[in-house]
PDB file of C-alpha atoms and ligand atoms in Angstrom:
ATOM      1  CA  MET R  25     114.485  78.164  74.828  1.00 49.00           C
ATOM      2  CA  ASN R  26     115.282  75.003  72.927  1.00 51.00           C
ATOM      3  CA  ALA R  27     112.200  73.666  71.125  1.00 53.00           C
ATOM      4  CA  SER R  28     112.837  70.179  72.518  1.00 61.00           C
ATOM      5  CA  ASP R  29     112.435  71.489  76.093  1.00 85.00           C
ATOM      6  CA  SER R  30     108.839  72.348  75.345  1.00 93.00           C
ATOM      7  CA  ILE R  31     106.302  69.738  76.417  1.00 96.00           C
ATOM      8  CA  LEU R  32     103.212  71.763  75.686  1.00 97.00           C
ATOM      9  CA  ASP R  33     102.802  74.839  73.555  1.00 97.00           C
ATOM     10  CA  VAL R  34      99.348  76.393  73.382  1.00 97.00           C
ATOM     11  CA  ARG R  35      99.088  79.197  70.844  1.00 97.00           C
ATOM     12  CA  LYS R  36      96.208  81.628  70.553  1.00 97.00           C
ATOM     13  CA  LEU R  37      93.689  78.986  71.517  1.00 96.00           C
ATOM     14  CA  LYS R  38      89.999  79.773  71.133  1.00 95.00           C
ATOM     15  CA  GLN R  39      87.123  77.597  72.169  1.00 93.00           C
ATOM     16  CA  TYR R  40      83.548  78.717  71.649  1.00 93.00           C
ATOM     17  CA  PHE R  41      80.304  76.947  72.428  1.00 91.00           C
ATOM     18  CA  HIS R  42      77.246  77.745  70.369  1.00 89.00           C
ATOM     19  CA  VAL R  43      74.561  77.763  73.010  1.00 89.00           C
ATOM     20  CA  ASN R  44      71.876  78.707  70.483  1.00 90.00           C
ATOM     21  CA  LYS R  45      71.782  80.623  67.221  1.00 88.00           C
ATOM     22  CA  ASN R  46      71.956  83.963  69.000  1.00 90.00           C
ATOM     23  CA  LEU R  47      74.371  83.116  71.766  1.00 91.00           C
ATOM     24  CA  THR R  48      77.986  82.006  71.472  1.00 91.00           C
ATOM     25  CA  MET R  49      79.811  81.336  74.705  1.00 90.00           C
ATOM     26  CA  LYS R  50      83.479  82.273  74.449  1.00 92.00           C
ATOM     27  CA  ALA R  51      84.838  79.795  76.988  1.00 92.00           C
ATOM     28  CA  VAL R  52      88.467  80.279  75.941  1.00 94.00           C
ATOM     29  CA  ASP R  53      89.481  83.362  74.011  1.00 92.00           C
ATOM     30  CA  ASP R  54      93.015  83.740  72.721  1.00 93.00           C
ATOM     31  CA  VAL R  55      94.973  81.825  75.350  1.00 95.00           C
ATOM     32  CA  SER R  56      98.700  81.149  74.891  1.00 97.00           C
ATOM     33  CA  PHE R  57     101.181  79.486  77.216  1.00 97.00           C
ATOM     34  CA  GLN R  58     104.146  77.170  77.072  1.00 97.00           C
ATOM     35  CA  ILE R  59     105.189  74.465  79.525  1.00 97.00           C
ATOM     36  CA  LYS R  60     108.769  73.282  79.776  1.00 96.00           C
ATOM     37  CA  LYS R  61     109.816  69.766  80.648  1.00 95.00           C
ATOM     38  CA  GLY R  62     110.008  69.180  84.400  1.00 95.00           C
ATOM     39  CA  GLU R  63     108.110  72.264  85.526  1.00 95.00           C
ATOM     40  CA  ILE R  64     104.912  72.732  87.481  1.00 96.00           C
ATOM     41  CA  PHE R  65     102.958  75.269  85.464  1.00 96.00           C
ATOM     42  CA  GLY R  66     100.160  76.827  87.493  1.00 95.00           C
ATOM     43  CA  LEU R  67      97.078  78.225  85.794  1.00 94.00           C
ATOM     44  CA  VAL R  68      94.866  80.208  88.115  1.00 94.00           C
ATOM     45  CA  GLY R  69      91.377  81.312  87.174  1.00 92.00           C
ATOM     46  CA  GLU R  70      88.003  81.627  88.798  1.00 92.00           C
ATOM     47  CA  THR R  71      85.248  79.084  88.190  1.00 93.00           C
ATOM     48  CA  GLY R  72      83.911  79.398  84.663  1.00 93.00           C
ATOM     49  CA  SER R  73      87.059  81.042  83.310  1.00 93.00           C
ATOM     50  CA  GLY R  74      87.657  78.170  80.882  1.00 94.00           C
ATOM     51  CA  LYS R  75      90.299  76.044  82.637  1.00 95.00           C
ATOM     52  CA  SER R  76      88.572  72.685  82.146  1.00 94.00           C
ATOM     53  CA  THR R  77      87.713  73.606  78.568  1.00 95.00           C
ATOM     54  CA  ILE R  78      91.422  74.229  77.885  1.00 95.00           C
ATOM     55  CA  ALA R  79      92.217  70.808  79.407  1.00 94.00           C
ATOM     56  CA  ARG R  80      89.576  69.061  77.294  1.00 91.00           C
ATOM     57  CA  THR R  81      90.807  70.771  74.158  1.00 92.00           C
ATOM     58  CA  ILE R  82      94.420  69.764  74.915  1.00 92.00           C
ATOM     59  CA  MET R  83      93.219  66.172  75.376  1.00 89.00           C
ATOM     60  CA  GLY R  84      91.396  66.335  72.067  1.00 86.00           C
ATOM     61  CA  ILE R  85      87.891  65.959  73.438  1.00 84.00           C
ATOM     62  CA  TYR R  86      86.861  69.122  71.582  1.00 82.00           C
ATOM     63  CA  PRO R  87      88.549  70.292  68.388  1.00 83.00           C
ATOM     64  CA  ALA R  88      90.053  73.776  68.794  1.00 87.00           C
ATOM     65  CA  VAL R  89      87.969  76.501  67.135  1.00 89.00           C
ATOM     66  CA  GLU R  90      91.143  78.458  66.465  1.00 93.00           C
ATOM     67  CA  GLY R  91      94.778  78.291  67.485  1.00 95.00           C
ATOM     68  CA  GLU R  92      97.254  75.454  67.785  1.00 93.00           C
ATOM     69  CA  ILE R  93      98.426  72.990  70.396  1.00 94.00           C
ATOM     70  CA  TYR R  94     101.838  71.358  70.177  1.00 94.00           C
ATOM     71  CA  PHE R  95     102.715  68.385  72.383  1.00 93.00           C
ATOM     72  CA  LYS R  96     106.440  67.558  72.413  1.00 92.00           C
ATOM     73  CA  GLY R  97     106.813  69.588  69.244  1.00 90.00           C
ATOM     74  CA  GLU R  98     104.042  67.799  67.375  1.00 88.00           C
ATOM     75  CA  MET R  99     100.846  69.552  66.427  1.00 89.00           C
ATOM     76  CA  ILE R 100      97.924  67.752  68.041  1.00 89.00           C
ATOM     77  CA  SER R 101      95.130  70.295  67.629  1.00 87.00           C
ATOM     78  CA  ASN R 102      94.437  69.208  64.083  1.00 79.00           C
ATOM     79  CA  GLN R 103      91.771  66.503  64.359  1.00 74.00           C
ATOM     80  CA  ARG R 104      93.172  64.293  61.637  1.00 76.00           C
ATOM     81  CA  ILE R 105      96.623  64.305  63.223  1.00 74.00           C
ATOM     82  CA  PHE R 106      95.114  63.837  66.644  1.00 70.00           C
ATOM     83  CA  ARG R 107      93.254  60.699  65.595  1.00 75.00           C
ATOM     84  CA  GLN R 108      96.462  59.218  64.215  1.00 77.00           C
ATOM     85  CA  ASN R 109      98.337  59.908  67.462  1.00 75.00           C
ATOM     86  CA  LYS R 110      95.466  59.254  69.823  1.00 77.00           C
ATOM     87  CA  LYS R 111      96.832  56.219  71.632  1.00 76.00           C
ATOM     88  CA  LYS R 112     100.283  57.728  72.067  1.00 76.00           C
ATOM     89  CA  VAL R 113      98.933  61.076  73.213  1.00 82.00           C
ATOM     90  CA  ARG R 114      96.437  59.510  75.607  1.00 80.00           C
ATOM     91  CA  ARG R 115      99.155  57.484  77.251  1.00 85.00           C
ATOM     92  CA  ASN R 116     101.638  60.324  77.500  1.00 93.00           C
ATOM     93  CA  MET R 117      99.164  62.868  78.796  1.00 93.00           C
ATOM     94  CA  GLN R 118      97.403  61.921  82.007  1.00 93.00           C
ATOM     95  CA  THR R 119      94.814  63.793  84.003  1.00 93.00           C
ATOM     96  CA  ILE R 120      93.879  64.120  87.641  1.00 94.00           C
ATOM     97  CA  PHE R 121      90.533  65.672  88.466  1.00 91.00           C
ATOM     98  CA  GLN R 122      89.070  67.520  91.387  1.00 89.00           C
ATOM     99  CA  ASP R 123      86.629  64.771  92.143  1.00 83.00           C
ATOM    100  CA  SER R 124      88.698  61.629  92.403  1.00 75.00           C
ATOM    101  CA  ALA R 125      85.760  59.776  93.945  1.00 71.00           C
ATOM    102  CA  ALA R 126      83.912  60.115  90.635  1.00 80.00           C
ATOM    103  CA  ALA R 127      87.021  59.351  88.581  1.00 85.00           C
ATOM    104  CA  LEU R 128      87.706  56.021  90.310  1.00 93.00           C
ATOM    105  CA  ASN R 129      85.481  53.025  89.612  1.00 95.00           C
ATOM    106  CA  PRO R 130      83.710  52.284  92.922  1.00 95.00           C
ATOM    107  CA  ARG R 131      83.474  48.568  92.119  1.00 96.00           C
ATOM    108  CA  MET R 132      87.196  48.088  91.654  1.00 97.00           C
ATOM    109  CA  THR R 133      89.727  47.620  94.441  1.00 98.00           C
ATOM    110  CA  ILE R 134      92.628  50.077  94.731  1.00 97.00           C
ATOM    111  CA  GLU R 135      94.884  47.354  93.351  1.00 97.00           C
ATOM    112  CA  GLN R 136      92.657  46.799  90.306  1.00 97.00           C
ATOM    113  CA  ILE R 137      92.385  50.555  89.700  1.00 97.00           C
ATOM    114  CA  ILE R 138      96.156  51.019  89.604  1.00 97.00           C
ATOM    115  CA  ALA R 139      96.706  47.787  87.632  1.00 97.00           C
ATOM    116  CA  GLU R 140      94.169  48.532  84.876  1.00 96.00           C
ATOM    117  CA  PRO R 141      96.106  51.053  82.743  1.00 93.00           C
ATOM    118  CA  LEU R 142      99.353  49.127  83.315  1.00 95.00           C
ATOM    119  CA  ARG R 143      97.661  46.067  81.819  1.00 93.00           C
ATOM    120  CA  ILE R 144      96.035  47.941  78.948  1.00 90.00           C
ATOM    121  CA  HIS R 145      99.330  49.525  77.925  1.00 88.00           C
ATOM    122  CA  ARG R 146     101.338  46.379  78.778  1.00 90.00           C
ATOM    123  CA  LEU R 147     103.641  48.225  81.159  1.00 92.00           C
ATOM    124  CA  ALA R 148     104.315  45.188  83.333  1.00 92.00           C
ATOM    125  CA  SER R 149     105.267  41.727  82.153  1.00 91.00           C
ATOM    126  CA  GLY R 150     103.755  39.096  84.361  1.00 92.00           C
ATOM    127  CA  LYS R 151     101.964  39.035  87.697  1.00 94.00           C
ATOM    128  CA  LYS R 152     105.060  39.471  89.831  1.00 96.00           C
ATOM    129  CA  GLU R 153     106.255  42.592  88.032  1.00 96.00           C
ATOM    130  CA  LEU R 154     102.743  44.029  88.143  1.00 97.00           C
ATOM    131  CA  GLN R 155     102.531  43.444  91.902  1.00 96.00           C
ATOM    132  CA  GLU R 156     105.939  45.024  92.475  1.00 96.00           C
ATOM    133  CA  LYS R 157     104.971  48.005  90.374  1.00 97.00           C
ATOM    134  CA  ILE R 158     101.703  48.531  92.265  1.00 97.00           C
ATOM    135  CA  ASP R 159     103.497  48.299  95.626  1.00 97.00           C
ATOM    136  CA  ARG R 160     106.120  50.786  94.489  1.00 97.00           C
ATOM    137  CA  LEU R 161     103.505  53.234  93.179  1.00 98.00           C
ATOM    138  CA  LEU R 162     101.583  53.087  96.463  1.00 98.00           C
ATOM    139  CA  LEU R 163     104.810  53.779  98.326  1.00 97.00           C
ATOM    140  CA  GLU R 164     105.614  56.743  96.024  1.00 97.00           C
ATOM    141  CA  VAL R 165     102.313  58.416  96.840  1.00 97.00           C
ATOM    142  CA  GLY R 166     102.563  57.673 100.556  1.00 97.00           C
ATOM    143  CA  LEU R 167      99.948  54.946 100.834  1.00 97.00           C
ATOM    144  CA  ASP R 168     100.232  51.737 102.831  1.00 95.00           C
ATOM    145  CA  SER R 169     100.044  48.601 100.689  1.00 94.00           C
ATOM    146  CA  SER R 170      97.339  47.263 103.008  1.00 94.00           C
ATOM    147  CA  LEU R 171      94.944  49.605 101.153  1.00 96.00           C
ATOM    148  CA  LYS R 172      95.216  47.458  98.012  1.00 97.00           C
ATOM    149  CA  SER R 173      92.172  45.348  98.778  1.00 97.00           C
ATOM    150  CA  LYS R 174      89.978  48.325  99.711  1.00 97.00           C
ATOM    151  CA  TYR R 175      87.395  50.053  97.521  1.00 97.00           C
ATOM    152  CA  PRO R 176      87.411  53.834  96.828  1.00 96.00           C
ATOM    153  CA  GLY R 177      84.412  54.291  99.134  1.00 95.00           C
ATOM    154  CA  GLU R 178      86.339  52.812 102.040  1.00 96.00           C
ATOM    155  CA  ILE R 179      89.215  55.322 102.026  1.00 95.00           C
ATOM    156  CA  SER R 180      89.437  59.093 102.622  1.00 94.00           C
ATOM    157  CA  GLY R 181      89.278  61.818  99.948  1.00 93.00           C
ATOM    158  CA  GLY R 182      92.988  62.536 100.322  1.00 94.00           C
ATOM    159  CA  GLN R 183      93.802  58.834  99.995  1.00 96.00           C
ATOM    160  CA  ARG R 184      91.614  58.601  96.887  1.00 95.00           C
ATOM    161  CA  GLN R 185      93.480  61.499  95.326  1.00 95.00           C
ATOM    162  CA  ARG R 186      96.758  59.689  96.104  1.00 96.00           C
ATOM    163  CA  VAL R 187      95.381  56.581  94.355  1.00 97.00           C
ATOM    164  CA  ALA R 188      94.495  58.717  91.314  1.00 96.00           C
ATOM    165  CA  ILE R 189      98.058  60.096  91.345  1.00 97.00           C
ATOM    166  CA  ALA R 190      99.572  56.585  91.652  1.00 97.00           C
ATOM    167  CA  ARG R 191      97.492  55.395  88.696  1.00 96.00           C
ATOM    168  CA  CYS R 192      98.572  58.420  86.714  1.00 95.00           C
ATOM    169  CA  ILE R 193     102.345  58.261  87.385  1.00 96.00           C
ATOM    170  CA  GLY R 194     102.337  54.510  86.718  1.00 96.00           C
ATOM    171  CA  MET R 195     101.930  55.437  83.060  1.00 95.00           C
ATOM    172  CA  ASP R 196     105.096  57.560  83.225  1.00 95.00           C
ATOM    173  CA  PRO R 197     103.385  60.397  81.351  1.00 96.00           C
ATOM    174  CA  ASP R 198     105.179  63.349  79.764  1.00 96.00           C
ATOM    175  CA  LEU R 199     102.477  65.698  80.993  1.00 97.00           C
ATOM    176  CA  ILE R 200     100.100  65.506  83.935  1.00 97.00           C
ATOM    177  CA  ILE R 201      97.084  67.800  83.773  1.00 96.00           C
ATOM    178  CA  ALA R 202      95.805  68.300  87.305  1.00 96.00           C
ATOM    179  CA  ASP R 203      92.437  70.076  87.043  1.00 95.00           C
ATOM    180  CA  GLU R 204      91.863  71.662  90.481  1.00 95.00           C
ATOM    181  CA  PRO R 205      93.165  68.483  92.156  1.00 94.00           C
ATOM    182  CA  ILE R 206      92.995  69.886  95.681  1.00 94.00           C
ATOM    183  CA  ALA R 207      89.755  71.878  95.459  1.00 93.00           C
ATOM    184  CA  SER R 208      87.559  69.338  97.242  1.00 90.00           C
ATOM    185  CA  LEU R 209      90.049  68.451  99.992  1.00 93.00           C
ATOM    186  CA  ASP R 210      90.384  69.803 103.529  1.00 93.00           C
ATOM    187  CA  ILE R 211      92.942  72.615 103.859  1.00 92.00           C
ATOM    188  CA  SER R 212      95.437  70.459 105.809  1.00 90.00           C
ATOM    189  CA  ILE R 213      95.227  67.711 103.178  1.00 94.00           C
ATOM    190  CA  GLN R 214      95.591  70.230 100.335  1.00 95.00           C
ATOM    191  CA  ALA R 215      99.107  71.119 101.489  1.00 95.00           C
ATOM    192  CA  GLN R 216     100.084  67.438 101.655  1.00 96.00           C
ATOM    193  CA  ILE R 217      98.928  66.809  98.095  1.00 95.00           C
ATOM    194  CA  VAL R 218     100.768  69.900  96.791  1.00 95.00           C
ATOM    195  CA  THR R 219     103.921  68.642  98.538  1.00 96.00           C
ATOM    196  CA  LEU R 220     103.421  65.243  96.886  1.00 97.00           C
ATOM    197  CA  PHE R 221     103.256  66.885  93.425  1.00 96.00           C
ATOM    198  CA  GLN R 222     106.453  68.831  94.210  1.00 96.00           C
ATOM    199  CA  ASP R 223     108.239  65.673  95.433  1.00 97.00           C
ATOM    200  CA  LEU R 224     107.246  63.787  92.279  1.00 96.00           C
ATOM    201  CA  GLN R 225     108.425  66.664  90.111  1.00 96.00           C
ATOM    202  CA  ARG R 226     111.789  66.912  91.884  1.00 96.00           C
ATOM    203  CA  LYS R 227     112.377  63.169  92.080  1.00 95.00           C
ATOM    204  CA  TYR R 228     111.260  62.113  88.622  1.00 95.00           C
ATOM    205  CA  GLY R 229     111.033  65.322  86.604  1.00 95.00           C
ATOM    206  CA  PHE R 230     107.318  65.018  85.970  1.00 97.00           C
ATOM    207  CA  THR R 231     105.723  67.971  84.198  1.00 97.00           C
ATOM    208  CA  PHE R 232     102.468  69.366  85.558  1.00 97.00           C
ATOM    209  CA  LEU R 233      99.782  71.703  84.332  1.00 97.00           C
ATOM    210  CA  PHE R 234      98.222  72.559  87.663  1.00 96.00           C
ATOM    211  CA  TYR R 235      94.887  74.380  87.900  1.00 95.00           C
ATOM    212  CA  ARG R 236      93.705  76.374  90.863  1.00 91.00           C
ATOM    213  CA  ALA R 237      90.601  78.439  91.326  1.00 87.00           C
TER     214      ALA R 237
HETATM  215  N1  ADP N  14      80.139  71.839  76.577  1.00 85.36           N
HETATM  216  C1  ADP N  14      79.822  73.105  76.875  1.00 85.36           C
HETATM  217  N2  ADP N  14      78.791  73.743  76.271  1.00 85.36           N
HETATM  218  C2  ADP N  14      78.500  75.034  76.566  1.00 85.36           C
HETATM  219  N3  ADP N  14      79.168  75.785  77.437  1.00 85.36           N
HETATM  220  C3  ADP N  14      80.205  75.214  78.067  1.00 85.36           C
HETATM  221  C4  ADP N  14      80.595  73.839  77.839  1.00 85.36           C
HETATM  222  N4  ADP N  14      81.664  73.556  78.629  1.00 85.36           N
HETATM  223  C5  ADP N  14      81.933  74.684  79.322  1.00 85.36           C
HETATM  224  N5  ADP N  14      81.070  75.676  78.988  1.00 85.36           N
HETATM  225  C6  ADP N  14      81.087  77.053  79.515  1.00 85.36           C
HETATM  226  O1  ADP N  14      82.374  77.588  79.290  1.00 85.36           O
HETATM  227  C7  ADP N  14      82.793  78.382  80.395  1.00 85.36           C
HETATM  228  C8  ADP N  14      84.097  77.852  80.936  1.00 85.36           C
HETATM  229  O2  ADP N  14      83.857  76.635  81.666  1.00 85.36           O
HETATM  230  P1  ADP N  14      85.017  75.728  82.270  1.00 85.36           P
HETATM  231  O3  ADP N  14      86.029  75.465  81.228  1.00 85.36           O
HETATM  232  O4  ADP N  14      84.366  74.558  82.905  1.00 85.36           O
HETATM  233  O5  ADP N  14      85.646  76.704  83.379  1.00 85.36           O
HETATM  234  P2  ADP N  14      86.507  76.359  84.674  1.00 85.36           P
HETATM  235  O6  ADP N  14      87.042  74.963  84.542  1.00 85.36           O
HETATM  236  O7  ADP N  14      87.594  77.401  84.705  1.00 85.36           O
HETATM  237  O8  ADP N  14      85.591  76.493  85.839  1.00 85.36           O
HETATM  238  C9  ADP N  14      81.660  78.328  81.410  1.00 85.36           C
HETATM  239  O9  ADP N  14      80.884  79.498  81.268  1.00 85.36           O
HETATM  240  C10 ADP N  14      80.893  77.089  81.023  1.00 85.36           C
HETATM  241  O10 ADP N  14      79.560  77.207  81.395  1.00 85.36           O
HETATM  242 MG1   MG N  15      86.879  73.320  85.793  1.00 85.36          MG
END
């Protein structure tokens, strides 16, 4: 495999939590995997097996105890390097969580939620372009633009997850970490959201790290 095809390369990652002086919790112990550009990489593990810890370590929330993480060929597990690249990495790596209700600000409208990161990262120039972008993102995730003025509490769980996905793909990230994104949805809705991820991958070549219990 060509090194440039690799989006994420996790090598012998270890993550321990020191619960107290006698107890060390080995949340992640010697995990290695590699994700290629444009693939949906599924990581299956029961609750407590360390999936979210791996995600947080990739995102640089915890420094790795041991092992290395390479993002687009660049080492990001070293804290000094990570701090230097923080803004770039944060923008290019986006996350979707199980509980989208908690991840979306309840006091912001759907429109404001999708617009916020686009504004912060200046991904739209002017009001008109921003509006067009929001409308297009809603369409991509299968939501009617009439939902724009609604608040997260006024729409269904599946719709909220679609909003989270719209917000995420608006950043055009190189990697999307979806941490059990369908776990809290009804079975029938789960299939729809999986299909949406597959459509987005096929259409735009998005790369996913997809967790399932
Ligand atoms: N900040 C932390 N401090 C101590 N233990 C933790 C911390 N975060 C996670 N753990 C423990 O690490 C293990 C893995 O948790 P987690 O990564 O959340 O698993 P998963 O996402 O697969 O359910 C669990 O036993 C959890 O209790
Ligand atoms: Mg988890």
